[in-house]
């Protein structure tokens, strides 16, 4: 079935690595359809055969981003969908131009490649020390020690999957290059995707809350992190930092002992719960956590719906 899909490519990168900014740029192109994050397509595969996955409908319907997609295109989130159908839908009004669908992925790459083995993939990378700092700002982490964890998960998944890809399937782009030389970098991306660069790709600020590329947003860790915060990140990264093209700092790595790890774990719990309570109150986060612990999804579903609705205020 895969040969009948609309032309498709993917962007794969860690959260807080610039994937949303790049998505906005790509979606300004009339030959590229990039309506939003699409992790839900491969997070909830429950069966099927290569090229024709079967989705867990109940789990999909409980995914906030998937429900946003359904609202955007007038779909019923509780109705079964096919990969073919969703990708056709993603073309939206650009279907008349036979637009290329751009999937935005942060995880589940192995599953994606099982069903779309030949698709081109743009691997977007950002300095993990900045990703760790940004994760704290998002309320996902209480320290750089935990803030870099999801970057590591994404990049380790890339390392596991990349050897199966042909060289012509892959383009590696850094967030820093996208910000510091946007026209040149977008030109490379367009060549890779088989379309021509257009200046409209940098007009995304007229239709979103994102500003024009600002080079001061790169390498902020050099100015805004302490040597200890940097060391906590670099100790976990090891050689992967250099492999991804970023030199180590002059600061020594910090490997926390048992008591320090306990302190960091307590700080992580305190920080993330504090953010949840500030945003959603106490009741709904507790109900959601309890339902997951008990394996009773119905108990927490109303709470998750209320939190999802409130979360829209914090989505840039």
PDB file of C-alpha atoms in Angstrom:
ATOM      1  CA  UNK A   1       0.000   0.000   0.000  1.00  0.00           C
ATOM      2  CA  UNK A   2       2.871   2.393   0.673  1.00  0.00           C
ATOM      3  CA  UNK A   3       3.442   3.051  -3.020  1.00  0.00           C
ATOM      4  CA  UNK A   4      -0.013   4.702  -3.187  1.00  0.00           C
ATOM      5  CA  UNK A   5       0.719   7.214  -0.456  1.00  0.00           C
ATOM      6  CA  UNK A   6       1.218  10.899  -1.212  1.00  0.00           C
ATOM      7  CA  UNK A   7       4.878  11.787  -1.531  1.00  0.00           C
ATOM      8  CA  UNK A   8       6.186  11.940   2.016  1.00  0.00           C
ATOM      9  CA  UNK A   9       9.301  12.890   3.964  1.00  0.00           C
ATOM     10  CA  UNK A  10      10.046  13.268   7.665  1.00  0.00           C
ATOM     11  CA  UNK A  11      11.811  15.540  10.112  1.00  0.00           C
ATOM     12  CA  UNK A  12      13.231  13.663  13.102  1.00  0.00           C
ATOM     13  CA  UNK A  13      14.646  15.457  16.111  1.00  0.00           C
ATOM     14  CA  UNK A  14      14.372  15.829  19.865  1.00  0.00           C
ATOM     15  CA  UNK A  15      11.751  18.033  21.441  1.00  0.00           C
ATOM     16  CA  UNK A  16      13.052  21.582  22.010  1.00  0.00           C
ATOM     17  CA  UNK A  17      15.451  21.179  19.076  1.00  0.00           C
ATOM     18  CA  UNK A  18      13.656  23.591  16.749  1.00  0.00           C
ATOM     19  CA  UNK A  19      11.222  21.162  15.163  1.00  0.00           C
ATOM     20  CA  UNK A  20       8.240  23.487  15.625  1.00  0.00           C
ATOM     21  CA  UNK A  21      10.087  26.441  14.116  1.00  0.00           C
ATOM     22  CA  UNK A  22      11.179  24.355  11.140  1.00  0.00           C
ATOM     23  CA  UNK A  23       7.650  23.014  10.731  1.00  0.00           C
ATOM     24  CA  UNK A  24       6.289  26.556  10.476  1.00  0.00           C
ATOM     25  CA  UNK A  25       8.897  27.426   7.856  1.00  0.00           C
ATOM     26  CA  UNK A  26       8.170  24.324   5.794  1.00  0.00           C
ATOM     27  CA  UNK A  27       4.418  24.790   5.939  1.00  0.00           C
ATOM     28  CA  UNK A  28       4.750  28.235   4.339  1.00  0.00           C
ATOM     29  CA  UNK A  29       5.879  26.465   1.143  1.00  0.00           C
ATOM     30  CA  UNK A  30       3.009  25.773  -1.252  1.00  0.00           C
ATOM     31  CA  UNK A  31       4.489  22.377  -2.199  1.00  0.00           C
ATOM     32  CA  UNK A  32       5.023  21.163   1.379  1.00  0.00           C
ATOM     33  CA  UNK A  33       2.215  20.141   3.747  1.00  0.00           C
ATOM     34  CA  UNK A  34       3.319  20.147   7.367  1.00  0.00           C
ATOM     35  CA  UNK A  35       0.249  20.649   9.565  1.00  0.00           C
ATOM     36  CA  UNK A  36       1.733  19.611  12.918  1.00  0.00           C
ATOM     37  CA  UNK A  37       3.455  16.990  15.043  1.00  0.00           C
ATOM     38  CA  UNK A  38       2.702  13.438  13.936  1.00  0.00           C
ATOM     39  CA  UNK A  39       4.212  11.202  16.625  1.00  0.00           C
ATOM     40  CA  UNK A  40       0.733   9.806  17.244  1.00  0.00           C
ATOM     41  CA  UNK A  41       0.890   7.970  13.900  1.00  0.00           C
ATOM     42  CA  UNK A  42       3.553   5.578  15.168  1.00  0.00           C
ATOM     43  CA  UNK A  43       3.110   5.780  18.958  1.00  0.00           C
ATOM     44  CA  UNK A  44      -0.128   3.807  18.781  1.00  0.00           C
ATOM     45  CA  UNK A  45       0.475   1.072  16.207  1.00  0.00           C
ATOM     46  CA  UNK A  46      -1.107  -2.132  17.504  1.00  0.00           C
ATOM     47  CA  UNK A  47      -0.682  -4.462  14.524  1.00  0.00           C
ATOM     48  CA  UNK A  48      -0.955  -4.666  10.764  1.00  0.00           C
ATOM     49  CA  UNK A  49       1.704  -5.409   8.186  1.00  0.00           C
ATOM     50  CA  UNK A  50       4.604  -3.279   6.901  1.00  0.00           C
ATOM     51  CA  UNK A  51       3.156  -0.358   4.976  1.00  0.00           C
ATOM     52  CA  UNK A  52      -0.332  -0.821   6.422  1.00  0.00           C
ATOM     53  CA  UNK A  53      -0.329  -0.378  10.213  1.00  0.00           C
ATOM     54  CA  UNK A  54      -3.348  -0.898  12.428  1.00  0.00           C
ATOM     55  CA  UNK A  55      -3.820   1.739  15.127  1.00  0.00           C
ATOM     56  CA  UNK A  56      -5.079   1.495  18.694  1.00  0.00           C
ATOM     57  CA  UNK A  57      -8.123   3.727  18.201  1.00  0.00           C
ATOM     58  CA  UNK A  58      -8.778   4.278  21.909  1.00  0.00           C
ATOM     59  CA  UNK A  59      -5.182   5.300  22.613  1.00  0.00           C
ATOM     60  CA  UNK A  60      -5.138   7.567  19.554  1.00  0.00           C
ATOM     61  CA  UNK A  61      -8.341   9.283  20.665  1.00  0.00           C
ATOM     62  CA  UNK A  62      -6.726   9.983  24.042  1.00  0.00           C
ATOM     63  CA  UNK A  63      -3.776  11.768  22.392  1.00  0.00           C
ATOM     64  CA  UNK A  64      -4.082  15.560  22.605  1.00  0.00           C
ATOM     65  CA  UNK A  65      -2.107  16.247  19.411  1.00  0.00           C
ATOM     66  CA  UNK A  66      -4.134  13.697  17.459  1.00  0.00           C
ATOM     67  CA  UNK A  67      -7.369  15.322  18.598  1.00  0.00           C
ATOM     68  CA  UNK A  68      -6.032  18.691  17.443  1.00  0.00           C
ATOM     69  CA  UNK A  69      -5.307  17.117  14.039  1.00  0.00           C
ATOM     70  CA  UNK A  70      -8.848  15.712  13.885  1.00  0.00           C
ATOM     71  CA  UNK A  71     -10.369  19.072  14.827  1.00  0.00           C
ATOM     72  CA  UNK A  72      -8.257  20.797  12.183  1.00  0.00           C
ATOM     73  CA  UNK A  73      -9.483  18.517   9.399  1.00  0.00           C
ATOM     74  CA  UNK A  74     -12.974  17.650  10.635  1.00  0.00           C
ATOM     75  CA  UNK A  75     -12.288  14.015  11.554  1.00  0.00           C
ATOM     76  CA  UNK A  76     -13.855  11.925  14.301  1.00  0.00           C
ATOM     77  CA  UNK A  77     -11.016  10.942  16.690  1.00  0.00           C
ATOM     78  CA  UNK A  78     -12.909   7.826  17.777  1.00  0.00           C
ATOM     79  CA  UNK A  79     -13.203   6.516  14.199  1.00  0.00           C
ATOM     80  CA  UNK A  80     -10.560   4.115  12.816  1.00  0.00           C
ATOM     81  CA  UNK A  81      -8.027   5.712  10.471  1.00  0.00           C
ATOM     82  CA  UNK A  82      -5.438   4.377   8.045  1.00  0.00           C
ATOM     83  CA  UNK A  83      -1.941   5.698   7.484  1.00  0.00           C
ATOM     84  CA  UNK A  84      -2.851   6.253   3.838  1.00  0.00           C
ATOM     85  CA  UNK A  85      -5.963   8.208   4.760  1.00  0.00           C
ATOM     86  CA  UNK A  86      -4.264  10.379   7.371  1.00  0.00           C
ATOM     87  CA  UNK A  87      -1.453  11.340   5.028  1.00  0.00           C
ATOM     88  CA  UNK A  88      -3.902  12.247   2.283  1.00  0.00           C
ATOM     89  CA  UNK A  89      -5.799  14.366   4.798  1.00  0.00           C
ATOM     90  CA  UNK A  90      -2.588  16.135   5.832  1.00  0.00           C
ATOM     91  CA  UNK A  91      -2.226  17.510   2.319  1.00  0.00           C
ATOM     92  CA  UNK A  92      -5.291  19.623   3.023  1.00  0.00           C
ATOM     93  CA  UNK A  93      -5.867  22.407   0.495  1.00  0.00           C
ATOM     94  CA  UNK A  94      -2.387  21.777  -0.929  1.00  0.00           C
ATOM     95  CA  UNK A  95      -3.530  18.457  -2.400  1.00  0.00           C
ATOM     96  CA  UNK A  96      -4.237  20.256  -5.669  1.00  0.00           C
ATOM     97  CA  UNK A  97      -0.504  21.073  -5.873  1.00  0.00           C
ATOM     98  CA  UNK A  98       0.343  17.439  -5.041  1.00  0.00           C
ATOM     99  CA  UNK A  99       2.143  18.708  -1.950  1.00  0.00           C
ATOM    100  CA  UNK A 100       4.727  16.551  -0.208  1.00  0.00           C
ATOM    101  CA  UNK A 101       3.590  15.547   3.290  1.00  0.00           C
ATOM    102  CA  UNK A 102       6.200  16.304   5.963  1.00  0.00           C
ATOM    103  CA  UNK A 103       5.915  14.119   9.064  1.00  0.00           C
ATOM    104  CA  UNK A 104       7.290  15.661  12.263  1.00  0.00           C
ATOM    105  CA  UNK A 105       8.688  12.934  14.526  1.00  0.00           C
ATOM    106  CA  UNK A 106      10.484  12.953  17.874  1.00  0.00           C
ATOM    107  CA  UNK A 107      10.369   9.213  18.619  1.00  0.00           C
ATOM    108  CA  UNK A 108       9.109   5.833  17.320  1.00  0.00           C
ATOM    109  CA  UNK A 109      11.444   6.081  14.330  1.00  0.00           C
ATOM    110  CA  UNK A 110      11.915   2.324  14.099  1.00  0.00           C
ATOM    111  CA  UNK A 111       8.153   1.852  13.777  1.00  0.00           C
ATOM    112  CA  UNK A 112       7.944   4.633  11.194  1.00  0.00           C
ATOM    113  CA  UNK A 113      10.652   2.989   9.091  1.00  0.00           C
ATOM    114  CA  UNK A 114       8.856  -0.346   9.291  1.00  0.00           C
ATOM    115  CA  UNK A 115       5.947   1.228   7.444  1.00  0.00           C
ATOM    116  CA  UNK A 116       7.743   3.892   5.390  1.00  0.00           C
ATOM    117  CA  UNK A 117      11.206   2.388   4.801  1.00  0.00           C
ATOM    118  CA  UNK A 118      12.178   4.523   1.812  1.00  0.00           C
ATOM    119  CA  UNK A 119      11.179   7.973   3.023  1.00  0.00           C
ATOM    120  CA  UNK A 120      13.741  10.758   3.199  1.00  0.00           C
ATOM    121  CA  UNK A 121      14.533  11.942   6.720  1.00  0.00           C
ATOM    122  CA  UNK A 122      15.889  15.298   7.803  1.00  0.00           C
ATOM    123  CA  UNK A 123      17.696  14.769  11.105  1.00  0.00           C
ATOM    124  CA  UNK A 124      17.460  18.028  13.071  1.00  0.00           C
ATOM    125  CA  UNK A 125      20.001  18.417  15.875  1.00  0.00           C
ATOM    126  CA  UNK A 126      20.424  21.100  18.536  1.00  0.00           C
ATOM    127  CA  UNK A 127      23.157  21.512  21.121  1.00  0.00           C
ATOM    128  CA  UNK A 128      21.866  19.296  23.955  1.00  0.00           C
ATOM    129  CA  UNK A 129      23.046  21.744  26.600  1.00  0.00           C
ATOM    130  CA  UNK A 130      20.531  24.257  25.236  1.00  0.00           C
ATOM    131  CA  UNK A 131      17.875  21.546  24.973  1.00  0.00           C
ATOM    132  CA  UNK A 132      18.393  20.715  28.658  1.00  0.00           C
ATOM    133  CA  UNK A 133      17.960  24.341  29.642  1.00  0.00           C
ATOM    134  CA  UNK A 134      14.875  24.743  27.460  1.00  0.00           C
ATOM    135  CA  UNK A 135      13.291  21.653  29.030  1.00  0.00           C
ATOM    136  CA  UNK A 136      13.474  23.310  32.439  1.00  0.00           C
ATOM    137  CA  UNK A 137      11.667  26.342  31.038  1.00  0.00           C
ATOM    138  CA  UNK A 138       8.918  24.085  29.692  1.00  0.00           C
ATOM    139  CA  UNK A 139       8.340  22.555  33.115  1.00  0.00           C
ATOM    140  CA  UNK A 140       9.539  19.108  32.026  1.00  0.00           C
ATOM    141  CA  UNK A 141      12.610  19.014  34.253  1.00  0.00           C
ATOM    142  CA  UNK A 142      13.934  20.451  37.463  1.00  0.00           C
ATOM    143  CA  UNK A 143      17.590  20.378  36.424  1.00  0.00           C
ATOM    144  CA  UNK A 144      19.805  19.992  33.388  1.00  0.00           C
ATOM    145  CA  UNK A 145      20.528  16.472  34.662  1.00  0.00           C
ATOM    146  CA  UNK A 146      16.959  15.469  33.799  1.00  0.00           C
ATOM    147  CA  UNK A 147      16.409  18.066  31.098  1.00  0.00           C
ATOM    148  CA  UNK A 148      18.749  16.334  28.646  1.00  0.00           C
ATOM    149  CA  UNK A 149      17.208  12.873  29.038  1.00  0.00           C
ATOM    150  CA  UNK A 150      14.698  13.104  26.183  1.00  0.00           C
ATOM    151  CA  UNK A 151      17.422  14.414  23.820  1.00  0.00           C
ATOM    152  CA  UNK A 152      19.467  11.336  24.673  1.00  0.00           C
ATOM    153  CA  UNK A 153      16.495   9.050  24.014  1.00  0.00           C
ATOM    154  CA  UNK A 154      15.864  10.598  20.594  1.00  0.00           C
ATOM    155  CA  UNK A 155      19.498  10.602  19.525  1.00  0.00           C
ATOM    156  CA  UNK A 156      20.107   7.044  20.693  1.00  0.00           C
ATOM    157  CA  UNK A 157      17.114   5.973  18.649  1.00  0.00           C
ATOM    158  CA  UNK A 158      18.605   7.776  15.669  1.00  0.00           C
ATOM    159  CA  UNK A 159      21.934   6.014  16.201  1.00  0.00           C
ATOM    160  CA  UNK A 160      20.136   2.658  16.214  1.00  0.00           C
ATOM    161  CA  UNK A 161      18.112   3.335  13.051  1.00  0.00           C
ATOM    162  CA  UNK A 162      20.516   5.376  10.918  1.00  0.00           C
ATOM    163  CA  UNK A 163      22.672   2.436   9.706  1.00  0.00           C
ATOM    164  CA  UNK A 164      19.732   0.980   7.776  1.00  0.00           C
ATOM    165  CA  UNK A 165      19.233   4.212   5.800  1.00  0.00           C
ATOM    166  CA  UNK A 166      20.847   4.889   2.435  1.00  0.00           C
ATOM    167  CA  UNK A 167      23.033   8.029   2.297  1.00  0.00           C
ATOM    168  CA  UNK A 168      20.633   9.718  -0.120  1.00  0.00           C
ATOM    169  CA  UNK A 169      17.799   9.242   2.387  1.00  0.00           C
ATOM    170  CA  UNK A 170      19.355  11.442   5.048  1.00  0.00           C
ATOM    171  CA  UNK A 171      20.112  15.131   5.516  1.00  0.00           C
ATOM    172  CA  UNK A 172      21.533  16.348   8.821  1.00  0.00           C
ATOM    173  CA  UNK A 173      20.787  19.950   9.784  1.00  0.00           C
ATOM    174  CA  UNK A 174      21.556  21.777  13.011  1.00  0.00           C
ATOM    175  CA  UNK A 175      19.242  24.213  14.732  1.00  0.00           C
ATOM    176  CA  UNK A 176      22.157  26.608  14.964  1.00  0.00           C
ATOM    177  CA  UNK A 177      22.619  26.630  11.162  1.00  0.00           C
ATOM    178  CA  UNK A 178      18.888  27.146  10.663  1.00  0.00           C
ATOM    179  CA  UNK A 179      18.949  30.199  12.931  1.00  0.00           C
ATOM    180  CA  UNK A 180      22.274  31.702  11.851  1.00  0.00           C
ATOM    181  CA  UNK A 181      21.928  31.102   8.080  1.00  0.00           C
ATOM    182  CA  UNK A 182      18.224  30.450   7.447  1.00  0.00           C
ATOM    183  CA  UNK A 183      18.110  31.100   3.690  1.00  0.00           C
ATOM    184  CA  UNK A 184      21.101  28.897   2.948  1.00  0.00           C
ATOM    185  CA  UNK A 185      19.916  26.129   5.274  1.00  0.00           C
ATOM    186  CA  UNK A 186      16.354  26.160   3.949  1.00  0.00           C
ATOM    187  CA  UNK A 187      17.802  26.017   0.442  1.00  0.00           C
ATOM    188  CA  UNK A 188      19.627  22.795   1.329  1.00  0.00           C
ATOM    189  CA  UNK A 189      16.463  21.381   2.861  1.00  0.00           C
ATOM    190  CA  UNK A 190      14.370  22.245  -0.179  1.00  0.00           C
ATOM    191  CA  UNK A 191      16.915  20.628  -2.499  1.00  0.00           C
ATOM    192  CA  UNK A 192      16.770  17.493  -0.365  1.00  0.00           C
ATOM    193  CA  UNK A 193      12.962  17.442  -0.421  1.00  0.00           C
ATOM    194  CA  UNK A 194      12.871  18.068  -4.173  1.00  0.00           C
ATOM    195  CA  UNK A 195      11.282  21.522  -4.170  1.00  0.00           C
ATOM    196  CA  UNK A 196      12.606  25.017  -4.851  1.00  0.00           C
ATOM    197  CA  UNK A 197      13.338  27.420  -2.013  1.00  0.00           C
ATOM    198  CA  UNK A 198      10.925  30.340  -1.715  1.00  0.00           C
ATOM    199  CA  UNK A 199      11.350  33.430   0.448  1.00  0.00           C
ATOM    200  CA  UNK A 200       7.818  32.895   1.795  1.00  0.00           C
ATOM    201  CA  UNK A 201       9.265  30.215   4.073  1.00  0.00           C
ATOM    202  CA  UNK A 202      10.624  32.983   6.292  1.00  0.00           C
ATOM    203  CA  UNK A 203       7.275  34.747   6.566  1.00  0.00           C
ATOM    204  CA  UNK A 204       5.943  32.338   9.201  1.00  0.00           C
ATOM    205  CA  UNK A 205       5.961  35.124  11.805  1.00  0.00           C
ATOM    206  CA  UNK A 206       2.881  36.586  10.126  1.00  0.00           C
ATOM    207  CA  UNK A 207       0.795  33.488  10.845  1.00  0.00           C
ATOM    208  CA  UNK A 208       2.245  32.291  14.172  1.00  0.00           C
ATOM    209  CA  UNK A 209       3.568  33.564  17.496  1.00  0.00           C
ATOM    210  CA  UNK A 210       7.152  32.739  16.501  1.00  0.00           C
ATOM    211  CA  UNK A 211       9.581  35.555  15.705  1.00  0.00           C
ATOM    212  CA  UNK A 212      12.194  35.761  12.959  1.00  0.00           C
ATOM    213  CA  UNK A 213      15.387  33.713  13.471  1.00  0.00           C
ATOM    214  CA  UNK A 214      17.466  35.290  16.238  1.00  0.00           C
ATOM    215  CA  UNK A 215      21.119  34.161  16.501  1.00  0.00           C
ATOM    216  CA  UNK A 216      21.183  35.197  20.170  1.00  0.00           C
ATOM    217  CA  UNK A 217      19.028  32.130  20.878  1.00  0.00           C
ATOM    218  CA  UNK A 218      21.866  29.767  19.958  1.00  0.00           C
ATOM    219  CA  UNK A 219      24.447  28.489  22.453  1.00  0.00           C
ATOM    220  CA  UNK A 220      22.673  30.126  25.381  1.00  0.00           C
ATOM    221  CA  UNK A 221      24.192  27.551  27.720  1.00  0.00           C
ATOM    222  CA  UNK A 222      27.506  29.380  27.465  1.00  0.00           C
ATOM    223  CA  UNK A 223      25.960  32.449  29.100  1.00  0.00           C
ATOM    224  CA  UNK A 224      23.165  31.053  31.237  1.00  0.00           C
ATOM    225  CA  UNK A 225      24.383  27.786  32.771  1.00  0.00           C
ATOM    226  CA  UNK A 226      26.767  27.271  35.644  1.00  0.00           C
ATOM    227  CA  UNK A 227      29.798  24.990  35.273  1.00  0.00           C
ATOM    228  CA  UNK A 228      28.003  22.430  37.439  1.00  0.00           C
ATOM    229  CA  UNK A 229      24.868  22.481  35.257  1.00  0.00           C
ATOM    230  CA  UNK A 230      27.006  22.018  32.161  1.00  0.00           C
ATOM    231  CA  UNK A 231      28.961  19.219  33.805  1.00  0.00           C
ATOM    232  CA  UNK A 232      25.777  17.346  34.741  1.00  0.00           C
ATOM    233  CA  UNK A 233      24.766  17.308  31.074  1.00  0.00           C
ATOM    234  CA  UNK A 234      28.139  16.493  29.549  1.00  0.00           C
ATOM    235  CA  UNK A 235      28.757  13.592  31.926  1.00  0.00           C
ATOM    236  CA  UNK A 236      25.664  11.862  30.505  1.00  0.00           C
ATOM    237  CA  UNK A 237      26.398  12.702  26.878  1.00  0.00           C
ATOM    238  CA  UNK A 238      29.874  11.230  26.666  1.00  0.00           C
ATOM    239  CA  UNK A 239      31.102  10.848  23.099  1.00  0.00           C
ATOM    240  CA  UNK A 240      27.612  11.429  21.668  1.00  0.00           C
ATOM    241  CA  UNK A 241      28.089  15.178  22.094  1.00  0.00           C
ATOM    242  CA  UNK A 242      31.149  15.137  19.830  1.00  0.00           C
ATOM    243  CA  UNK A 243      29.557  12.628  17.445  1.00  0.00           C
ATOM    244  CA  UNK A 244      26.734  15.114  16.882  1.00  0.00           C
ATOM    245  CA  UNK A 245      29.218  17.860  16.089  1.00  0.00           C
ATOM    246  CA  UNK A 246      29.392  19.825  19.344  1.00  0.00           C
ATOM    247  CA  UNK A 247      32.698  20.267  21.191  1.00  0.00           C
ATOM    248  CA  UNK A 248      32.870  19.659  24.903  1.00  0.00           C
ATOM    249  CA  UNK A 249      33.225  22.620  27.219  1.00  0.00           C
ATOM    250  CA  UNK A 250      36.262  23.270  29.383  1.00  0.00           C
ATOM    251  CA  UNK A 251      34.277  22.330  32.485  1.00  0.00           C
ATOM    252  CA  UNK A 252      34.766  18.934  34.132  1.00  0.00           C
ATOM    253  CA  UNK A 253      31.916  16.418  33.862  1.00  0.00           C
ATOM    254  CA  UNK A 254      29.841  16.073  37.016  1.00  0.00           C
ATOM    255  CA  UNK A 255      28.869  12.510  37.936  1.00  0.00           C
ATOM    256  CA  UNK A 256      26.548  12.681  40.947  1.00  0.00           C
ATOM    257  CA  UNK A 257      26.927  10.180  43.751  1.00  0.00           C
ATOM    258  CA  UNK A 258      24.021   8.324  45.392  1.00  0.00           C
ATOM    259  CA  UNK A 259      22.977  11.170  47.699  1.00  0.00           C
ATOM    260  CA  UNK A 260      23.222  13.730  44.930  1.00  0.00           C
ATOM    261  CA  UNK A 261      21.155  11.530  42.607  1.00  0.00           C
ATOM    262  CA  UNK A 262      18.512  11.288  45.315  1.00  0.00           C
ATOM    263  CA  UNK A 263      18.512  15.059  45.721  1.00  0.00           C
ATOM    264  CA  UNK A 264      18.172  15.518  41.953  1.00  0.00           C
ATOM    265  CA  UNK A 265      15.323  12.984  41.811  1.00  0.00           C
ATOM    266  CA  UNK A 266      13.454  14.763  44.597  1.00  0.00           C
ATOM    267  CA  UNK A 267      14.034  18.078  42.851  1.00  0.00           C
ATOM    268  CA  UNK A 268      12.690  16.606  39.624  1.00  0.00           C
ATOM    269  CA  UNK A 269       9.482  15.422  41.293  1.00  0.00           C
ATOM    270  CA  UNK A 270       9.035  18.720  43.107  1.00  0.00           C
ATOM    271  CA  UNK A 271       9.627  20.838  40.007  1.00  0.00           C
ATOM    272  CA  UNK A 272       7.365  18.912  37.643  1.00  0.00           C
ATOM    273  CA  UNK A 273       4.542  18.580  40.164  1.00  0.00           C
ATOM    274  CA  UNK A 274       4.801  22.275  41.009  1.00  0.00           C
ATOM    275  CA  UNK A 275       4.344  23.181  37.344  1.00  0.00           C
ATOM    276  CA  UNK A 276       1.385  20.821  36.951  1.00  0.00           C
ATOM    277  CA  UNK A 277      -0.361  22.174  40.033  1.00  0.00           C
ATOM    278  CA  UNK A 278       0.300  25.753  38.947  1.00  0.00           C
ATOM    279  CA  UNK A 279      -1.209  25.072  35.522  1.00  0.00           C
ATOM    280  CA  UNK A 280      -3.992  22.617  36.296  1.00  0.00           C
ATOM    281  CA  UNK A 281      -4.661  22.720  40.033  1.00  0.00           C
ATOM    282  CA  UNK A 282      -4.228  19.720  42.320  1.00  0.00           C
ATOM    283  CA  UNK A 283      -7.255  17.557  41.476  1.00  0.00           C
ATOM    284  CA  UNK A 284      -6.655  16.719  37.822  1.00  0.00           C
ATOM    285  CA  UNK A 285      -2.932  15.832  38.005  1.00  0.00           C
ATOM    286  CA  UNK A 286      -3.655  13.557  40.989  1.00  0.00           C
ATOM    287  CA  UNK A 287      -6.556  11.833  39.200  1.00  0.00           C
ATOM    288  CA  UNK A 288      -4.443  11.349  36.085  1.00  0.00           C
ATOM    289  CA  UNK A 289      -1.531   9.899  38.057  1.00  0.00           C
ATOM    290  CA  UNK A 290      -3.818   7.629  40.076  1.00  0.00           C
ATOM    291  CA  UNK A 291      -5.572   6.280  36.981  1.00  0.00           C
ATOM    292  CA  UNK A 292      -2.235   5.410  35.362  1.00  0.00           C
ATOM    293  CA  UNK A 293      -1.021   3.721  38.543  1.00  0.00           C
ATOM    294  CA  UNK A 294      -4.210   1.658  38.840  1.00  0.00           C
ATOM    295  CA  UNK A 295      -4.412   0.865  35.127  1.00  0.00           C
ATOM    296  CA  UNK A 296      -7.879   2.432  35.043  1.00  0.00           C
ATOM    297  CA  UNK A 297      -7.852   4.891  32.109  1.00  0.00           C
ATOM    298  CA  UNK A 298     -11.517   5.840  32.444  1.00  0.00           C
ATOM    299  CA  UNK A 299     -10.846   7.288  35.898  1.00  0.00           C
ATOM    300  CA  UNK A 300      -8.359   9.809  34.571  1.00  0.00           C
ATOM    301  CA  UNK A 301      -9.823  10.569  31.141  1.00  0.00           C
ATOM    302  CA  UNK A 302     -11.993  13.555  32.208  1.00  0.00           C
ATOM    303  CA  UNK A 303      -9.018  14.985  34.093  1.00  0.00           C
ATOM    304  CA  UNK A 304      -6.757  14.577  31.054  1.00  0.00           C
ATOM    305  CA  UNK A 305      -9.326  16.292  28.848  1.00  0.00           C
ATOM    306  CA  UNK A 306      -9.464  19.272  31.201  1.00  0.00           C
ATOM    307  CA  UNK A 307      -5.668  19.429  31.377  1.00  0.00           C
ATOM    308  CA  UNK A 308      -5.401  19.172  27.591  1.00  0.00           C
ATOM    309  CA  UNK A 309      -7.803  22.091  27.192  1.00  0.00           C
ATOM    310  CA  UNK A 310      -5.848  24.146  29.714  1.00  0.00           C
ATOM    311  CA  UNK A 311      -2.577  23.187  28.017  1.00  0.00           C
ATOM    312  CA  UNK A 312      -3.553  25.148  24.909  1.00  0.00           C
ATOM    313  CA  UNK A 313      -2.715  28.325  26.855  1.00  0.00           C
ATOM    314  CA  UNK A 314       0.902  27.192  27.142  1.00  0.00           C
ATOM    315  CA  UNK A 315       1.426  26.079  23.538  1.00  0.00           C
ATOM    316  CA  UNK A 316       3.296  28.736  21.632  1.00  0.00           C
TER     317      UNK A 316
END
